[in-house]
XYZ file of C-alpha atoms in Angstrom:
525
model
C -59.624 -7.438 19.995
C -57.772 -7.287 23.303
C -55.331 -9.887 22.052
C -54.183 -7.903 19.004
C -51.534 -5.808 20.799
C -50.005 -8.947 22.281
C -49.910 -10.622 18.860
C -48.192 -7.574 17.374
C -45.655 -7.496 20.169
C -44.510 -11.092 19.746
C -42.468 -10.581 16.577
C -40.772 -7.601 18.236
C -39.664 -9.781 21.132
C -38.231 -12.357 18.759
C -36.009 -9.793 17.079
C -33.160 -10.735 19.385
C -33.309 -14.361 18.264
C -31.197 -15.523 15.297
C -33.123 -14.866 12.113
C -32.718 -16.775 8.858
C -31.501 -14.772 5.900
C -34.364 -13.953 3.526
C -34.545 -16.173 0.493
C -33.129 -14.632 -2.627
C -30.679 -12.463 -0.634
C -27.113 -13.587 -1.464
C -24.542 -14.072 1.247
C -22.834 -10.696 1.029
C -19.855 -11.813 3.079
C -18.517 -14.138 0.427
C -20.072 -13.569 -2.980
C -18.984 -9.971 -3.602
C -15.394 -10.894 -2.706
C -15.053 -13.730 -5.214
C -14.515 -12.911 -8.870
C -17.708 -13.814 -10.803
C -17.384 -16.738 -13.193
C -18.768 -14.506 -15.964
C -15.961 -11.971 -15.469
C -12.956 -11.827 -17.780
C -10.864 -11.727 -14.615
C -9.734 -14.875 -12.923
C -7.820 -14.788 -9.625
C -4.559 -15.585 -11.415
C -5.161 -12.948 -14.107
C -5.938 -10.375 -11.443
C -2.715 -11.261 -9.627
C -0.715 -11.048 -12.861
C -2.141 -7.633 -13.792
C -1.552 -6.224 -10.323
C 2.007 -7.569 -10.387
C 2.752 -5.796 -13.677
C 1.316 -2.527 -12.325
C 3.332 -2.866 -9.127
C 6.436 -3.604 -11.191
C 5.941 -0.371 -13.167
C 5.452 1.633 -9.967
C 8.757 0.475 -8.547
C 10.534 0.518 -11.901
C 9.891 4.259 -11.807
C 11.520 4.528 -8.368
C 14.503 2.483 -9.466
C 14.885 4.508 -12.645
C 15.052 7.862 -10.857
C 17.690 6.439 -8.493
C 19.829 5.025 -11.321
C 22.983 6.787 -12.421
C 21.599 7.056 -15.939
C 18.558 9.116 -14.861
C 19.683 10.623 -11.554
C 23.205 11.366 -12.823
C 25.760 13.455 -10.971
C 26.706 17.094 -10.444
C 29.412 18.943 -12.301
C 32.811 18.297 -10.681
C 35.982 20.349 -10.963
C 39.486 19.167 -10.075
C 42.745 20.905 -10.876
C 41.040 23.412 -13.111
C 39.384 20.679 -15.174
C 35.599 20.373 -14.928
C 33.417 17.428 -15.876
C 29.905 18.290 -16.965
C 27.071 16.977 -14.809
C 24.657 14.367 -16.103
C 21.044 13.380 -15.538
C 18.616 15.189 -13.250
C 21.242 16.113 -10.675
C 23.533 17.543 -13.353
C 20.821 19.415 -15.279
C 19.393 21.077 -12.171
C 22.712 21.250 -10.233
C 21.353 19.555 -7.091
C 23.271 18.901 -3.875
C 23.039 15.426 -2.325
C 20.487 16.759 0.169
C 18.329 18.280 -2.601
C 18.668 15.062 -4.565
C 17.381 13.138 -1.547
C 14.495 15.580 -1.161
C 13.544 14.858 -4.771
C 13.097 11.201 -3.864
C 11.080 12.092 -0.768
C 8.830 14.501 -2.704
C 7.307 11.482 -4.408
C 6.361 10.123 -0.988
C 4.553 13.301 0.092
C 1.758 12.733 -2.412
C 1.602 9.057 -1.467
C 1.255 9.845 2.230
C -1.453 12.467 1.815
C -3.549 10.500 -0.673
C -3.341 6.967 0.804
C -5.755 7.487 3.741
C -8.075 9.491 1.485
C -8.373 6.663 -1.042
C -8.788 4.120 1.773
C -11.690 6.127 3.223
C -13.307 6.657 -0.177
C -13.377 2.875 -0.665
C -16.417 2.766 1.631
C -18.467 4.949 -0.719
C -16.808 4.513 -4.140
C -16.014 1.198 -5.794
C -12.368 0.352 -4.913
C -11.652 -1.002 -8.401
C -12.662 2.326 -9.956
C -10.470 4.175 -7.457
C -7.478 2.201 -8.735
C -8.322 3.380 -12.269
C -8.401 7.009 -11.101
C -5.070 6.645 -9.329
C -3.327 5.040 -12.292
C -4.592 7.834 -14.562
C -3.054 10.464 -12.283
C 0.177 8.427 -12.179
C 0.362 8.260 -15.984
C -0.140 12.006 -16.436
C 2.305 12.930 -13.665
C 5.038 10.642 -15.041
C 4.594 12.173 -18.472
C 5.062 15.645 -16.942
C 8.231 14.518 -15.130
C 9.858 14.151 -18.534
C 8.848 17.739 -19.375
C 10.337 19.259 -16.208
C 12.099 22.610 -16.562
C 13.579 22.973 -13.059
C 13.893 21.342 -9.651
C 10.568 22.593 -8.278
C 8.620 21.504 -11.355
C 9.871 17.925 -11.180
C 9.425 17.895 -7.382
C 5.711 18.731 -7.771
C 5.359 16.126 -10.525
C 6.912 13.507 -8.255
C 4.343 14.385 -5.581
C 1.564 13.768 -8.123
C 3.120 10.408 -9.035
C 2.780 9.509 -5.358
C -0.864 10.597 -5.339
C -1.540 8.361 -8.323
C 0.088 5.334 -6.740
C -1.729 5.778 -3.408
C -4.993 4.129 -4.509
C -3.211 1.078 -5.870
C -0.986 0.632 -2.810
C -3.972 0.788 -0.440
C -6.393 -1.450 -2.353
C -4.458 -4.000 -4.434
C -3.342 -6.221 -1.528
C -6.889 -6.688 -0.113
C -8.113 -7.715 -3.578
C -5.321 -10.313 -3.815
C -5.940 -11.565 -0.266
C -9.648 -12.037 -1.047
C -9.033 -14.187 -4.121
C -5.950 -16.178 -3.057
C -6.326 -19.859 -2.041
C -6.571 -20.118 1.752
C -3.417 -22.228 2.096
C -1.403 -19.941 -0.216
C -2.340 -16.432 0.900
C 1.186 -15.482 1.976
C 2.671 -16.883 -1.231
C 0.275 -14.820 -3.345
C 1.075 -11.712 -1.338
C 4.778 -12.515 -1.681
C 4.442 -12.811 -5.451
C 2.847 -9.362 -5.486
C 5.434 -7.779 -3.170
C 8.233 -9.534 -5.041
C 7.644 -6.834 -7.657
C 9.073 -4.232 -5.264
C 12.708 -5.408 -5.385
C 12.269 -6.696 -8.929
C 10.852 -3.342 -10.057
C 13.642 -1.429 -8.366
C 16.238 -3.678 -9.935
C 14.769 -3.490 -13.420
C 14.467 0.268 -12.896
C 18.190 0.561 -12.165
C 19.036 -1.250 -15.390
C 16.282 0.441 -17.415
C 17.219 3.905 -16.169
C 20.898 3.288 -16.838
C 20.295 2.130 -20.412
C 17.642 4.663 -21.455
C 19.268 7.565 -19.617
C 22.698 6.894 -21.095
C 21.524 6.402 -24.678
C 18.508 8.703 -25.053
C 18.436 11.029 -22.026
C 16.691 10.840 -18.662
C 13.451 12.431 -19.910
C 12.709 9.492 -22.215
C 12.720 7.114 -19.251
C 9.639 8.847 -17.805
C 7.841 9.093 -21.134
C 8.174 5.373 -21.798
C 6.854 4.610 -18.288
C 3.743 6.698 -18.977
C 3.089 4.824 -22.230
C 3.427 1.445 -20.491
C 1.015 2.369 -17.674
C -1.660 3.968 -19.882
C -3.465 0.682 -20.865
C -3.818 -0.316 -17.204
C -5.298 3.077 -16.316
C -7.926 2.572 -19.039
C -8.577 -0.996 -17.809
C -9.625 0.366 -14.426
C -12.568 2.146 -16.070
C -13.685 -0.213 -18.849
C -13.718 -3.514 -16.914
C -16.658 -4.473 -14.709
C -15.606 -3.414 -11.182
C -14.852 -6.014 -8.515
C -15.902 -5.879 -4.868
C -13.897 -6.194 -1.658
C -14.703 -8.344 1.355
C -16.284 -6.221 4.078
C -17.731 -3.607 1.700
C -21.187 -3.315 0.160
C -21.435 -3.128 -3.672
C -21.397 0.666 -3.756
C -22.274 1.068 -7.421
C -25.214 -1.313 -7.546
C -28.910 -1.139 -6.686
C -28.191 -3.342 -3.676
C -26.147 -0.570 -2.107
C -29.137 1.745 -2.361
C -31.323 -0.923 -0.837
C -28.906 -1.381 2.067
C -28.773 2.359 2.634
C -32.581 2.463 2.630
C -32.759 -0.418 5.101
C -30.295 1.322 7.412
C -32.347 4.508 7.217
C -35.594 2.671 7.937
C -34.035 0.851 10.884
C -33.021 4.207 12.332
C -36.581 5.456 11.799
C -37.937 2.467 13.705
C -35.435 2.958 16.528
C -36.256 6.675 16.736
C -39.981 5.886 17.016
C -39.374 3.489 19.887
C -39.947 0.394 17.762
C -43.424 1.484 16.632
C -44.336 1.208 13.005
C -44.693 4.807 11.834
C -47.525 5.440 9.315
C -46.342 5.776 5.722
C -47.887 9.224 5.136
C -45.950 10.606 8.107
C -42.720 9.052 6.755
C -43.342 10.524 3.338
C -43.999 13.950 4.877
C -40.782 13.734 6.907
C -38.746 12.723 3.859
C -40.327 15.515 1.875
C -39.201 18.024 4.444
C -35.687 16.611 4.649
C -35.383 16.655 0.851
C -35.942 20.411 0.946
C -33.018 20.949 3.302
C -30.206 23.076 1.846
C -27.769 20.978 -0.185
C -24.900 22.664 1.629
C -26.139 21.281 4.935
C -26.396 17.767 3.484
C -22.897 17.956 2.047
C -21.516 19.210 5.340
C -23.266 16.374 7.186
C -21.907 13.804 4.730
C -18.350 15.119 5.111
C -18.708 15.250 8.897
C -20.017 11.666 9.001
C -17.170 10.441 6.796
C -14.594 12.227 8.941
C -16.168 10.862 12.129
C -16.078 7.339 10.698
C -12.441 7.820 9.689
C -11.486 8.922 13.219
C -13.339 5.945 14.694
C -11.505 3.538 12.368
C -8.172 5.212 13.126
C -8.762 4.852 16.858
C -9.476 1.155 16.406
C -6.257 0.714 14.419
C -4.067 2.595 16.879
C -5.446 0.605 19.822
C -4.520 -2.669 18.109
C -1.168 -3.613 19.673
C -0.399 -6.185 16.967
C -0.876 -3.610 14.206
C 1.194 -0.975 16.033
C 4.136 -3.301 16.782
C 4.112 -4.661 13.227
C 4.188 -1.168 11.723
C 6.868 0.090 14.132
C 9.151 -2.747 13.032
C 8.267 -2.059 9.394
C 9.125 1.649 9.788
C 12.564 0.877 11.190
C 13.236 -1.742 8.521
C 12.057 0.536 5.722
C 14.345 3.358 6.869
C 17.281 1.195 5.792
C 15.690 -0.298 2.670
C 14.629 3.128 1.394
C 18.142 4.538 1.722
C 19.643 1.378 0.177
C 17.369 1.598 -2.845
C 18.162 5.245 -3.538
C 21.847 5.494 -2.660
C 22.906 1.903 -3.457
C 24.387 2.530 -6.917
C 26.340 5.570 -5.698
C 27.662 3.653 -2.686
C 28.905 0.846 -4.938
C 30.462 3.312 -7.344
C 32.172 5.295 -4.559
C 33.448 2.436 -2.339
C 34.295 -0.231 -4.883
C 34.661 1.882 -8.053
C 31.925 -0.098 -9.816
C 31.679 1.483 -13.228
C 28.537 -0.573 -13.831
C 26.988 -0.018 -10.378
C 23.458 0.221 -11.837
C 23.821 -3.216 -13.414
C 25.450 -4.805 -10.364
C 22.956 -3.510 -7.819
C 20.101 -4.133 -10.219
C 21.170 -7.734 -10.804
C 21.649 -8.512 -7.103
C 18.391 -6.859 -6.099
C 16.265 -8.561 -8.743
C 17.604 -12.069 -8.021
C 17.710 -11.786 -4.225
C 14.514 -9.793 -4.074
C 12.531 -12.361 -6.052
C 13.991 -15.407 -4.312
C 13.870 -13.825 -0.841
C 10.310 -12.512 -1.113
C 8.945 -15.762 -2.530
C 10.960 -17.756 0.008
C 9.460 -15.792 2.897
C 5.949 -16.508 1.628
C 6.551 -20.219 1.117
C 8.195 -20.583 4.536
C 5.331 -18.858 6.362
C 2.707 -20.960 4.566
C 4.751 -24.081 5.373
C 4.883 -23.028 9.046
C 1.080 -22.431 8.845
C 0.339 -18.822 8.064
C -0.464 -17.211 11.411
C 0.343 -13.824 12.896
C 2.627 -15.287 15.585
C 4.612 -17.312 13.034
C 4.884 -14.218 10.841
C 6.535 -12.289 13.685
C 8.984 -15.159 14.263
C 10.008 -15.117 10.611
C 10.255 -11.318 10.533
C 12.566 -11.065 13.542
C 14.920 -13.908 12.573
C 15.389 -12.985 8.898
C 15.909 -9.285 9.677
C 18.479 -9.999 12.396
C 20.556 -12.441 10.347
C 20.136 -10.520 7.097
C 21.138 -7.233 8.740
C 24.267 -8.864 10.194
C 25.270 -10.135 6.736
C 24.800 -6.706 5.153
C 26.836 -5.046 7.927
C 29.725 -7.473 7.486
C 29.558 -7.033 3.708
C 30.443 -3.333 3.968
C 33.535 -4.251 6.018
C 34.998 -6.164 3.064
C 37.665 -4.416 1.024
C 37.158 -6.815 -1.862
C 34.339 -6.044 -4.265
C 33.546 -9.737 -4.761
C 33.471 -10.441 -1.023
C 31.096 -7.521 -0.579
C 28.779 -8.669 -3.370
C 28.609 -12.269 -2.098
C 27.761 -11.400 1.524
C 25.505 -8.499 0.595
C 23.515 -10.830 -1.696
C 22.925 -13.244 1.210
C 21.842 -10.341 3.410
C 19.394 -9.035 0.818
C 18.013 -12.546 0.300
C 17.103 -12.683 3.985
C 15.825 -9.141 4.535
C 13.520 -9.350 1.522
C 11.866 -12.451 3.030
C 9.907 -10.037 5.225
C 7.688 -8.632 2.471
C 4.971 -11.312 2.491
C 4.765 -11.869 6.282
C 4.696 -8.179 7.276
C 1.805 -7.432 4.915
C 0.023 -10.641 5.926
C -0.048 -9.300 9.497
C -1.397 -5.926 8.319
C -4.255 -7.630 6.456
C -5.189 -10.242 9.044
C -4.877 -8.399 12.372
C -7.867 -6.172 11.492
C -11.445 -6.847 10.418
C -12.113 -6.943 6.634
C -13.624 -3.453 6.369
C -10.461 -1.952 7.903
C -7.973 -3.633 5.553
C -7.666 -0.751 3.046
C -7.123 1.722 5.886
C -4.674 -0.679 7.546
C -2.636 -0.933 4.338
C -2.895 2.825 3.753
C -1.765 3.793 7.253
C 0.995 1.191 7.183
C 2.189 2.728 3.909
C 1.919 6.245 5.330
C 3.835 5.317 8.480
C 6.698 3.400 6.835
C 7.278 6.239 4.397
C 6.788 9.313 6.569
C 8.973 7.891 9.348
C 11.034 5.503 7.186
C 12.275 6.123 3.664
C 11.029 9.728 3.337
C 13.524 11.068 5.900
C 16.159 8.379 5.301
C 17.218 9.469 1.782
C 17.892 13.145 2.622
C 19.296 12.284 6.083
C 21.756 9.795 4.643
C 22.679 12.358 2.002
C 23.199 14.981 4.723
C 25.262 12.539 6.809
C 27.426 11.758 3.798
C 27.934 15.470 3.135
C 29.284 15.776 6.723
C 31.266 12.499 6.965
C 32.357 12.296 3.327
C 32.941 8.529 3.650
C 30.387 6.242 2.041
C 31.627 3.109 3.852
C 31.100 4.661 7.301
C 27.739 6.052 6.223
C 26.606 2.617 4.968
C 27.708 0.867 8.188
C 25.838 3.337 10.396
C 22.724 2.961 8.254
C 22.827 -0.851 8.311
C 22.857 -1.075 12.137
C 19.235 0.129 12.110
C 18.180 -3.364 10.956
C 18.833 -4.645 14.502
C 16.211 -2.486 16.300
C 13.707 -3.568 13.616
C 14.373 -7.236 14.431
C 13.958 -6.511 18.164
C 10.585 -4.800 17.663
C 9.220 -7.686 15.594
C 10.535 -10.110 18.234
C 8.210 -8.428 20.759
C 5.286 -9.202 18.451
C 5.765 -12.941 18.996
C 4.544 -12.596 22.586
C 1.482 -10.449 21.876
C -1.978 -11.987 21.976
C -3.009 -12.093 18.316
C -6.230 -13.140 16.577
C -6.698 -13.606 12.832
C -9.728 -11.412 12.093
C -10.052 -12.177 8.376
C -13.420 -13.940 8.861
C -14.741 -11.529 11.465
C -18.190 -10.052 10.828
C -17.997 -7.165 8.400
C -20.030 -3.981 8.144
C -22.052 -5.568 5.374
C -23.097 -8.426 7.632
C -24.180 -5.932 10.304
C -26.429 -4.261 7.755
C -27.941 -7.647 6.903
C -28.674 -8.262 10.585
C -30.260 -4.832 10.846
C -32.395 -5.632 7.828
C -33.534 -8.924 9.356
C -34.366 -7.242 12.651
C -36.295 -4.506 10.874
C -38.304 -7.021 8.858
C -39.173 -8.804 12.115
C -40.183 -5.577 13.859
C -42.389 -4.464 10.997
């Protein structure tokens, strides 16, 4: 009898030793992140669907920037007035107000992105994408019904809210299912849809706006996105690496295990009698629901702050995003004001078509080229920074020299080379965002990267460039000043080459920690 306490204590001492995973328990680090063979989805189908959705998102941005949809104000010269066209003409917007309209879309995106990223830990990420696309579809439909500036500004904010879930969660899904040796290429294919979508949007907006009116451009977009919004709810949801299957019985089991482990720790490792546990749970179940909700919200907020602190202390993440912010300040202004710059400097009557054609060709080739080059170099964080700094420096120099040309053809040729190089950054910069953090932080990393590049990048750049043009009244000078900002971006990314960086893609996730806790608890009990 005297030996019984010692026999009971032995398993407790062995809890610190590596424990085998219980039989019948799947490896949660890999299996939830790979598309099941029984699913209609395959990795390539998932990539294709996400590419189409991303294309529609950026087609919308290109369309609202096109001359056919955006239009121009009423102008009067020598007593003769030309009626305004498009949104700017219908609502009589100044260049600054027109720029604010573009930035209003970003406000919703910035507010909602971290919220969706945090919700991914408690709600299935695939379902969150369905919710976001539904909001996007409704908001785009309402844009076409706008009656004044403030109405369409609010609708554009809601479009940003709808896109936030997709922007935060699509890239981690793609990264999970891409072949190891082609991760940057797959990401580049996805991000290729940004310039391609903008370019198609310029052409689409010009054609639809000129022939049917700017409102029809938004209505058609809503119709095209509607099937994908439905798909997010009817298809069996997929899981992300680093997250437990939130909508399955296993999630409940994991939560129970975590709770029981805490009970064991609170009791000093002693096995508490079941009747006492039941009595305790009975008491806690009678607690006011308001208190439970407040505790849940407080826990979620505390976890969010902890994750944010970890992100902001990561030097690689911070340097990467700082370079991305500076780069995106220029790209955002280019994408919105590009057609008007071409029309004003070089009298391009078909500026939508010209800028659309250059952007779609150079954007596709440049983005894919950047992905292939990084994979060829061996996709690593250090190599990504090398590629980012070189392509941005040389590409920015080409774009700057292009605006010095008096000839339209000289401008188009050199500007095309510049765009080819600057768009090569899309795959590498997002590869760094995904791989410099542990798997469970990837949605928040993508969300905060998106928030940062917009709130400090293209959100202020469109109205600021518009305001600068209102003061200078010379589009060539305005474009040259804007383009010089590429050079600080290249310098910031150059610093990243010398930082100590570790690829954390295979680092232990929160799910694995729960498995360890479960093993330890089973040993203790």
